[in-house]
Coordinates of N, CA, C and O in Angstrom, one line a residue:
M1 N -28.0 -51.7 13.2 CA -29.5 -51.4 13.3 C -29.7 -50.3 14.3 O -29.1 -50.3 15.4
Q2 N -30.7 -49.5 14.0 CA -31.1 -48.4 14.9 C -32.6 -48.6 15.1 O -33.4 -48.5 14.1
V3 N -33.0 -48.9 16.3 CA -34.4 -49.0 16.6 C -35.0 -47.6 16.9 O -34.4 -46.9 17.7
T4 N -36.0 -47.2 16.2 CA -36.6 -45.9 16.4 C -37.8 -45.9 17.3 O -38.3 -44.9 17.8
A5 N -38.4 -47.1 17.5 CA -39.6 -47.2 18.4 C -39.8 -48.7 18.8 O -39.3 -49.5 18.0
S6 N -40.5 -48.9 19.8 CA -40.8 -50.3 20.2 C -42.2 -50.4 20.5 O -42.8 -49.5 21.1
T7 N -42.8 -51.5 20.1 CA -44.3 -51.8 20.3 C -44.4 -53.2 20.8 O -43.8 -54.1 20.3
I8 N -45.3 -53.4 21.7 CA -45.7 -54.7 22.1 C -47.2 -54.9 21.8 O -48.0 -54.0 21.9
S9 N -47.5 -56.0 21.2 CA -48.9 -56.3 20.8 C -49.4 -57.4 21.8 O -48.8 -58.4 22.0
L10 N -50.6 -57.0 22.4 CA -51.2 -57.9 23.4 C -52.6 -58.3 22.9 O -53.4 -57.5 22.5
T11 N -52.8 -59.6 23.0 CA -54.1 -60.2 22.6 C -55.0 -60.3 23.9 O -54.6 -60.9 24.9
V12 N -56.1 -59.6 23.9 CA -57.0 -59.6 25.0 C -58.4 -59.8 24.6 O -58.8 -59.8 23.4
D13 N -59.3 -60.1 25.6 CA -60.7 -60.3 25.3 C -61.5 -59.0 25.1 O -62.4 -59.0 24.3
D14 N -61.1 -58.0 25.9 CA -61.9 -56.8 25.8 C -60.9 -55.6 25.6 O -60.3 -55.1 26.5
V15 N -60.7 -55.2 24.3 CA -59.8 -54.2 23.9 C -60.1 -52.9 24.6 O -59.3 -52.2 25.1
A16 N -61.4 -52.5 24.6 CA -61.8 -51.2 25.2 C -61.5 -51.2 26.7 O -61.0 -50.1 27.2
A17 N -61.6 -52.2 27.5 CA -61.3 -52.2 28.9 C -59.8 -52.0 29.1 O -59.4 -51.2 30.0
S18 N -59.0 -52.7 28.4 CA -57.5 -52.5 28.5 C -57.1 -51.1 28.1 O -56.3 -50.4 28.7
S19 N -57.7 -50.7 27.0 CA -57.4 -49.3 26.5 C -57.7 -48.3 27.5 O -56.9 -47.4 27.8
T20 N -58.9 -48.4 28.1 CA -59.4 -47.4 29.1 C -58.4 -47.4 30.3 O -58.1 -46.4 30.8
F21 N -58.0 -48.6 30.7 CA -57.1 -48.8 31.9 C -55.8 -48.1 31.6 O -55.3 -47.3 32.4
F22 N -55.2 -48.3 30.4 CA -53.9 -47.7 30.1 C -54.0 -46.2 29.9 O -53.1 -45.5 30.3
V23 N -55.1 -45.7 29.4 CA -55.3 -44.3 29.2 C -55.5 -43.6 30.5 O -54.9 -42.6 30.8
T24 N -56.4 -44.2 31.3 CA -56.8 -43.5 32.5 C -55.7 -43.6 33.6 O -55.5 -42.6 34.3
H25 N -55.1 -44.7 33.8 CA -54.1 -44.8 34.9 C -52.7 -44.8 34.6 O -51.8 -44.6 35.4
L26 N -52.3 -45.0 33.3 CA -50.9 -45.1 32.9 C -50.5 -44.0 31.9 O -49.3 -44.1 31.4
G27 N -51.3 -43.1 31.6 CA -50.9 -41.9 30.8 C -50.8 -42.2 29.3 O -50.2 -41.4 28.6
Y28 N -51.3 -43.3 28.8 CA -51.3 -43.6 27.4 C -52.3 -42.7 26.7 O -53.3 -42.3 27.3
R29 N -52.1 -42.6 25.4 CA -53.1 -41.9 24.5 C -53.5 -43.0 23.5 O -52.7 -43.8 23.0
E30 N -54.8 -43.0 23.1 CA -55.3 -43.8 22.1 C -54.9 -43.2 20.7 O -55.5 -42.1 20.4
Q31 N -54.0 -43.7 20.0 CA -53.6 -43.2 18.7 C -54.5 -43.6 17.6 O -54.7 -42.8 16.7
A32 N -55.0 -44.8 17.6 CA -55.9 -45.3 16.6 C -56.7 -46.4 17.2 O -56.3 -47.1 18.1
A33 N -58.0 -46.5 16.8 CA -58.8 -47.6 17.3 C -59.8 -48.0 16.2 O -60.2 -47.2 15.4
A34 N -60.2 -49.3 16.2 CA -61.2 -49.8 15.4 C -61.8 -51.0 16.1 O -61.4 -51.4 17.2
D35 N -62.8 -51.7 15.5 CA -63.4 -52.8 16.1 C -62.3 -53.9 16.4 O -61.7 -54.4 15.4
G36 N -62.0 -54.2 17.6 CA -61.1 -55.3 18.0 C -59.6 -54.8 17.9 O -58.7 -55.7 18.0
F37 N -59.4 -53.5 17.9 CA -58.0 -53.0 17.8 C -57.9 -51.7 18.5 O -58.8 -50.8 18.4
A38 N -56.7 -51.4 19.1 CA -56.4 -50.1 19.6 C -54.9 -50.0 19.6 O -54.2 -50.9 20.0
S39 N -54.4 -48.8 19.2 CA -53.0 -48.5 19.3 C -52.8 -47.4 20.3 O -53.4 -46.3 20.1
L40 N -51.9 -47.6 21.3 CA -51.7 -46.7 22.3 C -50.2 -46.2 22.4 O -49.3 -47.0 22.1
N41 N -50.0 -45.0 22.7 CA -48.6 -44.5 22.9 C -48.6 -43.4 24.0 O -49.6 -43.0 24.5
R42 N -47.3 -43.1 24.4 CA -47.0 -42.1 25.3 C -46.0 -41.2 24.7 O -45.2 -41.6 23.9
P43 N -45.9 -39.9 25.2 CA -44.9 -39.0 24.7 C -43.5 -39.3 25.2 O -42.5 -38.6 24.8
D44 N -43.3 -40.2 26.1 CA -42.0 -40.5 26.7 C -41.4 -41.8 26.2 O -41.8 -42.2 25.1
A45 N -40.5 -42.4 26.9 CA -39.8 -43.6 26.4 C -40.6 -44.9 26.6 O -40.0 -46.0 26.2
A46 N -41.8 -44.9 27.1 CA -42.5 -46.1 27.3 C -42.8 -46.8 25.9 O -43.0 -46.2 24.9
V47 N -42.9 -48.1 26.0 CA -43.2 -48.9 24.8 C -44.6 -48.6 24.3 O -45.5 -48.4 25.1
D48 N -44.8 -48.5 23.0 CA -46.1 -48.4 22.5 C -46.9 -49.7 22.6 O -46.2 -50.8 22.7
I49 N -48.2 -49.7 22.7 CA -49.0 -50.9 22.9 C -50.0 -51.0 21.9 O -50.8 -50.0 21.6
V50 N -50.1 -52.2 21.3 CA -51.2 -52.5 20.4 C -52.0 -53.6 21.1 O -51.5 -54.6 21.5
L51 N -53.3 -53.3 21.2 CA -54.3 -54.3 21.8 C -55.1 -54.9 20.6 O -55.7 -54.2 19.8
L52 N -55.1 -56.2 20.6 CA -55.9 -56.9 19.6 C -56.9 -57.9 20.3 O -56.5 -58.5 21.3
Q53 N -58.1 -57.9 19.8 CA -59.1 -58.7 20.4 C -58.8 -60.2 20.0 O -58.5 -60.5 18.9
R54 N -58.9 -61.0 21.0 CA -58.7 -62.5 20.8 C -59.6 -62.9 19.7 O -60.8 -62.6 19.7
G55 N -59.1 -63.7 18.7 CA -59.9 -64.2 17.6 C -59.9 -63.4 16.4 O -60.3 -63.8 15.3
I56 N -59.3 -62.2 16.4 CA -59.2 -61.3 15.3 C -58.4 -61.9 14.2 O -57.4 -62.5 14.4
E57 N -58.9 -61.7 12.9 CA -58.2 -62.4 11.8 C -56.9 -61.9 11.4 O -56.2 -62.5 10.7
V58 N -56.5 -60.7 11.9 CA -55.1 -60.2 11.6 C -54.1 -61.1 12.3 O -52.9 -61.1 11.8
L59 N -54.4 -61.8 13.3 CA -53.5 -62.7 13.9 C -53.3 -64.0 13.1 O -54.3 -64.5 12.5
P60 N -52.1 -64.6 13.1 CA -52.0 -65.9 12.4 C -52.9 -66.9 13.0 O -53.2 -66.9 14.2
E61 N -53.4 -67.8 12.2 CA -54.5 -68.8 12.6 C -54.2 -69.5 13.9 O -55.0 -69.6 14.7
G62 N -53.0 -70.0 14.1 CA -52.6 -70.7 15.3 C -52.5 -69.8 16.6 O -52.4 -70.4 17.7
F63 N -52.6 -68.5 16.4 CA -52.4 -67.6 17.5 C -53.7 -66.8 17.9 O -53.7 -66.1 18.9
R64 N -54.8 -67.0 17.1 CA -56.0 -66.2 17.3 C -56.6 -66.4 18.7 O -57.3 -65.5 19.2
D65 N -56.6 -67.5 19.2 CA -57.3 -67.8 20.5 C -56.4 -67.6 21.7 O -56.8 -67.9 22.8
R66 N -55.1 -67.3 21.5 CA -54.2 -67.0 22.7 C -54.6 -65.7 23.4 O -55.1 -64.8 22.8
H67 N -54.1 -65.6 24.6 CA -54.4 -64.5 25.4 C -53.0 -64.0 26.0 O -52.2 -64.8 26.3
A68 N -52.9 -62.7 26.1 CA -51.6 -62.2 26.7 C -51.6 -62.7 28.2 O -52.3 -62.3 29.0
D69 N -50.7 -63.7 28.4 CA -50.6 -64.4 29.7 C -49.1 -64.7 29.9 O -48.4 -65.0 29.0
G70 N -48.7 -64.7 31.2 CA -47.4 -65.1 31.6 C -46.4 -64.0 31.2 O -45.2 -64.2 31.1
L71 N -46.9 -62.8 31.0 CA -46.1 -61.6 30.6 C -46.2 -60.5 31.7 O -47.3 -60.3 32.2
I72 N -45.1 -59.9 31.9 CA -45.2 -58.7 32.8 C -44.7 -57.5 32.0 O -43.6 -57.5 31.4
L73 N -45.5 -56.5 31.9 CA -45.2 -55.2 31.2 C -44.6 -54.3 32.3 O -45.3 -53.9 33.2
A74 N -43.3 -54.1 32.2 CA -42.6 -53.3 33.3 C -42.2 -51.9 32.8 O -41.7 -51.7 31.7
F75 N -42.4 -51.0 33.7 CA -42.0 -49.6 33.5 C -41.1 -49.1 34.6 O -41.5 -49.2 35.8
T76 N -39.9 -48.6 34.3 CA -39.0 -48.0 35.3 C -39.5 -46.6 35.4 O -39.6 -45.8 34.4
V77 N -39.7 -46.1 36.6 CA -40.3 -44.8 36.9 C -39.5 -44.1 38.0 O -38.7 -44.7 38.7
D78 N -39.7 -42.8 38.1 CA -39.1 -42.0 39.1 C -40.2 -42.0 40.3 O -41.4 -42.0 40.0
D79 N -39.7 -41.9 41.5 CA -40.6 -41.8 42.7 C -41.7 -42.9 42.7 O -42.9 -42.6 42.6
L80 N -41.2 -44.1 42.9 CA -42.1 -45.3 42.9 C -43.2 -45.2 43.9 O -44.3 -45.5 43.6
A81 N -42.8 -44.7 45.1 CA -43.8 -44.6 46.2 C -44.9 -43.7 45.8 O -46.1 -43.9 46.1
A82 N -44.6 -42.6 45.1 CA -45.6 -41.6 44.7 C -46.5 -42.2 43.6 O -47.7 -42.0 43.6
Q83 N -45.9 -43.0 42.8 CA -46.8 -43.7 41.7 C -47.7 -44.7 42.4 O -48.9 -44.8 41.9
E84 N -47.2 -45.4 43.4 CA -48.1 -46.4 44.0 C -49.2 -45.6 44.7 O -50.4 -46.0 44.6
A85 N -49.0 -44.5 45.4 CA -50.0 -43.7 46.1 C -51.0 -43.2 45.0 O -52.2 -43.2 45.3
R86 N -50.5 -42.7 43.9 CA -51.4 -42.2 42.9 C -52.3 -43.3 42.3 O -53.5 -43.1 42.2
I87 N -51.7 -44.4 42.0 CA -52.5 -45.6 41.5 C -53.6 -46.0 42.5 O -54.8 -46.2 42.1
K88 N -53.2 -46.1 43.7 CA -54.2 -46.5 44.8 C -55.3 -45.5 44.9 O -56.5 -45.8 45.0
S89 N -54.9 -44.2 44.8 CA -56.0 -43.1 45.0 C -56.9 -43.1 43.8 O -58.0 -42.6 43.9
E90 N -56.5 -43.7 42.7 CA -57.4 -43.8 41.5 C -58.3 -45.1 41.6 O -59.0 -45.4 40.6
G91 N -58.2 -45.8 42.7 CA -59.0 -47.0 42.8 C -58.5 -48.3 42.2 O -59.2 -49.3 42.1
V92 N -57.2 -48.3 41.7 CA -56.6 -49.5 41.1 C -56.1 -50.4 42.2 O -55.4 -49.9 43.1
E93 N -56.5 -51.6 42.2 CA -56.0 -52.6 43.2 C -54.5 -52.9 42.9 O -54.1 -53.2 41.8
I94 N -53.7 -52.8 44.0 CA -52.3 -53.2 43.9 C -52.3 -54.8 44.1 O -52.7 -55.3 45.1
T95 N -51.8 -55.5 43.0 CA -51.8 -56.9 43.1 C -50.5 -57.5 43.6 O -50.5 -58.7 44.0
M96 N -49.5 -56.7 43.7 CA -48.2 -57.1 44.4 C -47.8 -55.8 45.1 O -47.5 -54.8 44.5
A97 N -47.8 -55.9 46.4 CA -47.4 -54.7 47.2 C -46.0 -54.3 47.0 O -45.1 -55.1 46.6
L98 N -45.7 -53.0 47.3 CA -44.4 -52.4 47.1 C -43.4 -53.3 47.9 O -43.6 -53.6 49.1
R99 N -42.3 -53.7 47.2 CA -41.3 -54.5 47.9 C -39.9 -54.2 47.3 O -39.8 -53.6 46.2
E100 N -38.8 -54.6 48.0 CA -37.5 -54.4 47.5 C -36.8 -55.8 47.4 O -36.8 -56.5 48.4
E101 N -36.3 -56.1 46.2 CA -35.6 -57.4 46.0 C -34.2 -57.3 46.5 O -33.6 -56.2 46.5
P102 N -33.5 -58.4 46.8 CA -32.2 -58.4 47.3 C -31.2 -57.8 46.3 O -30.1 -57.2 46.7
W103 N -31.5 -57.7 45.0 CA -30.6 -57.2 44.0 C -30.8 -55.7 43.8 O -30.2 -55.1 42.9
G104 N -31.7 -55.1 44.6 CA -31.8 -53.6 44.5 C -33.0 -53.1 43.8 O -33.2 -51.9 43.6
E105 N -33.8 -54.0 43.2 CA -35.0 -53.5 42.5 C -36.2 -53.3 43.5 O -36.5 -54.2 44.2
K106 N -36.8 -52.1 43.4 CA -38.0 -51.9 44.2 C -39.1 -52.0 43.1 O -39.0 -51.5 42.0
L107 N -40.3 -52.6 43.5 CA -41.3 -52.7 42.6 C -42.7 -52.9 43.2 O -42.8 -53.2 44.4
F108 N -43.7 -52.7 42.5 CA -45.1 -53.1 42.8 C -45.8 -53.4 41.5 O -45.3 -53.0 40.4
Q109 N -46.9 -54.1 41.6 CA -47.6 -54.5 40.4 C -49.1 -54.3 40.5 O -49.7 -54.3 41.6
V110 N -49.7 -54.0 39.3 CA -51.2 -53.9 39.2 C -51.5 -54.8 38.1 O -50.7 -55.3 37.3
T111 N -52.8 -55.1 37.9 CA -53.3 -56.0 36.8 C -54.5 -55.3 36.2 O -55.4 -54.9 36.8
D112 N -54.4 -55.3 34.9 CA -55.5 -54.6 34.1 C -56.7 -55.5 34.0 O -56.6 -56.7 34.4
P113 N -57.8 -55.0 33.5 CA -59.1 -55.8 33.5 C -59.0 -57.1 32.7 O -59.8 -58.0 32.8
N114 N -58.0 -57.2 31.8 CA -57.8 -58.5 31.0 C -56.7 -59.4 31.5 O -56.3 -60.3 30.9
G115 N -56.2 -59.0 32.7 CA -55.1 -59.9 33.3 C -53.7 -59.5 33.0 O -52.8 -60.3 33.3
I116 N -53.5 -58.4 32.3 CA -52.1 -58.0 32.0 C -51.5 -57.4 33.2 O -52.0 -56.5 33.8
V117 N -50.4 -58.0 33.6 CA -49.6 -57.6 34.8 C -48.7 -56.4 34.4 O -47.9 -56.5 33.5
V118 N -48.9 -55.3 35.1 CA -48.1 -54.1 34.9 C -47.2 -53.9 36.1 O -47.8 -53.8 37.2
Q119 N -45.9 -53.9 36.0 CA -45.0 -53.7 37.1 C -44.3 -52.4 37.0 O -43.8 -51.9 35.9
F120 N -44.2 -51.7 38.1 CA -43.6 -50.4 38.2 C -42.3 -50.6 39.0 O -42.3 -51.3 40.0
V121 N -41.1 -50.1 38.5 CA -39.8 -50.4 39.0 C -39.1 -49.2 39.3 O -39.1 -48.2 38.5
E122 N -38.3 -49.2 40.3 CA -37.3 -48.2 40.6 C -36.1 -48.9 41.2 O -36.3 -49.8 42.1
W123 N -34.9 -48.5 40.8 CA -33.7 -49.1 41.3 C -33.2 -48.4 42.5 O -33.0 -47.2 42.5
A124 N -32.9 -49.1 43.6 CA -32.3 -48.5 44.8 C -30.9 -47.9 44.5 O -30.6 -46.8 45.0
D125 N -30.2 -48.6 43.6 CA -28.9 -48.1 43.2 C -28.9 -48.0 41.7 O -29.2 -48.9 41.0
Q126 N -28.6 -46.8 41.1 CA -28.8 -46.6 39.7 C -27.9 -47.5 38.9 O -28.2 -47.8 37.7
D127 N -26.8 -48.1 39.4 CA -26.0 -49.1 38.7 C -26.5 -50.5 38.8 O -26.0 -51.4 38.1
A128 N -27.5 -50.7 39.6 CA -28.1 -52.1 39.8 C -28.5 -52.8 38.5 O -28.2 -54.0 38.4
P129 N -29.2 -52.2 37.6 CA -29.6 -52.9 36.4 C -28.5 -53.5 35.6 O -28.5 -54.7 35.2
E130 N -27.4 -52.8 35.5 CA -26.2 -53.2 34.8 C -25.5 -54.4 35.6 O -25.1 -55.3 35.0
E131 N -25.4 -54.2 36.9 CA -24.8 -55.2 37.7 C -25.6 -56.5 37.7 O -25.1 -57.6 37.6
A132 N -26.9 -56.4 37.7 CA -27.8 -57.6 37.7 C -27.6 -58.3 36.4 O -27.6 -59.5 36.3
A133 N -27.5 -57.6 35.3 CA -27.4 -58.2 33.9 C -26.0 -58.9 33.8 O -25.9 -59.9 33.2
A134 N -25.0 -58.3 34.5 CA -23.7 -58.9 34.4 C -23.6 -60.3 35.1 O -22.8 -61.1 34.8
L135 N -24.5 -60.4 36.1 CA -24.5 -61.7 36.9 C -25.3 -62.8 36.2 O -25.1 -63.9 36.5
A136 N -26.1 -62.4 35.2 CA -26.9 -63.4 34.5 C -26.1 -64.2 33.5 O -25.1 -63.9 33.1

């Protein structure tokens, strides 16, 4: 199997609010939009995002009232401190301050208007992700 793209679909109450957040602060582009739907992408390796309004009929009946919750959307970036400074300067609240975990992961988090947690990550040691996976 060869994967050519990855997309995550998130169910939210206010599609426009999340779309605006991702476009304004995270460099996404709105590729397509309609009532209760937005498809976002970036020109780099970031996962594409589809936003669906809670209750929309395209979702299976048992899933229509669920909300994107308990999920962290994580992006590995270069120059984590600069990204944190940029995000702060744009008025976005940092919901988890910049920290370094014992396994070498540096991170901070923000939360979009619908409660989607977005985590920015940089590894102190470039081999750390593979070493952490080997320990799991």
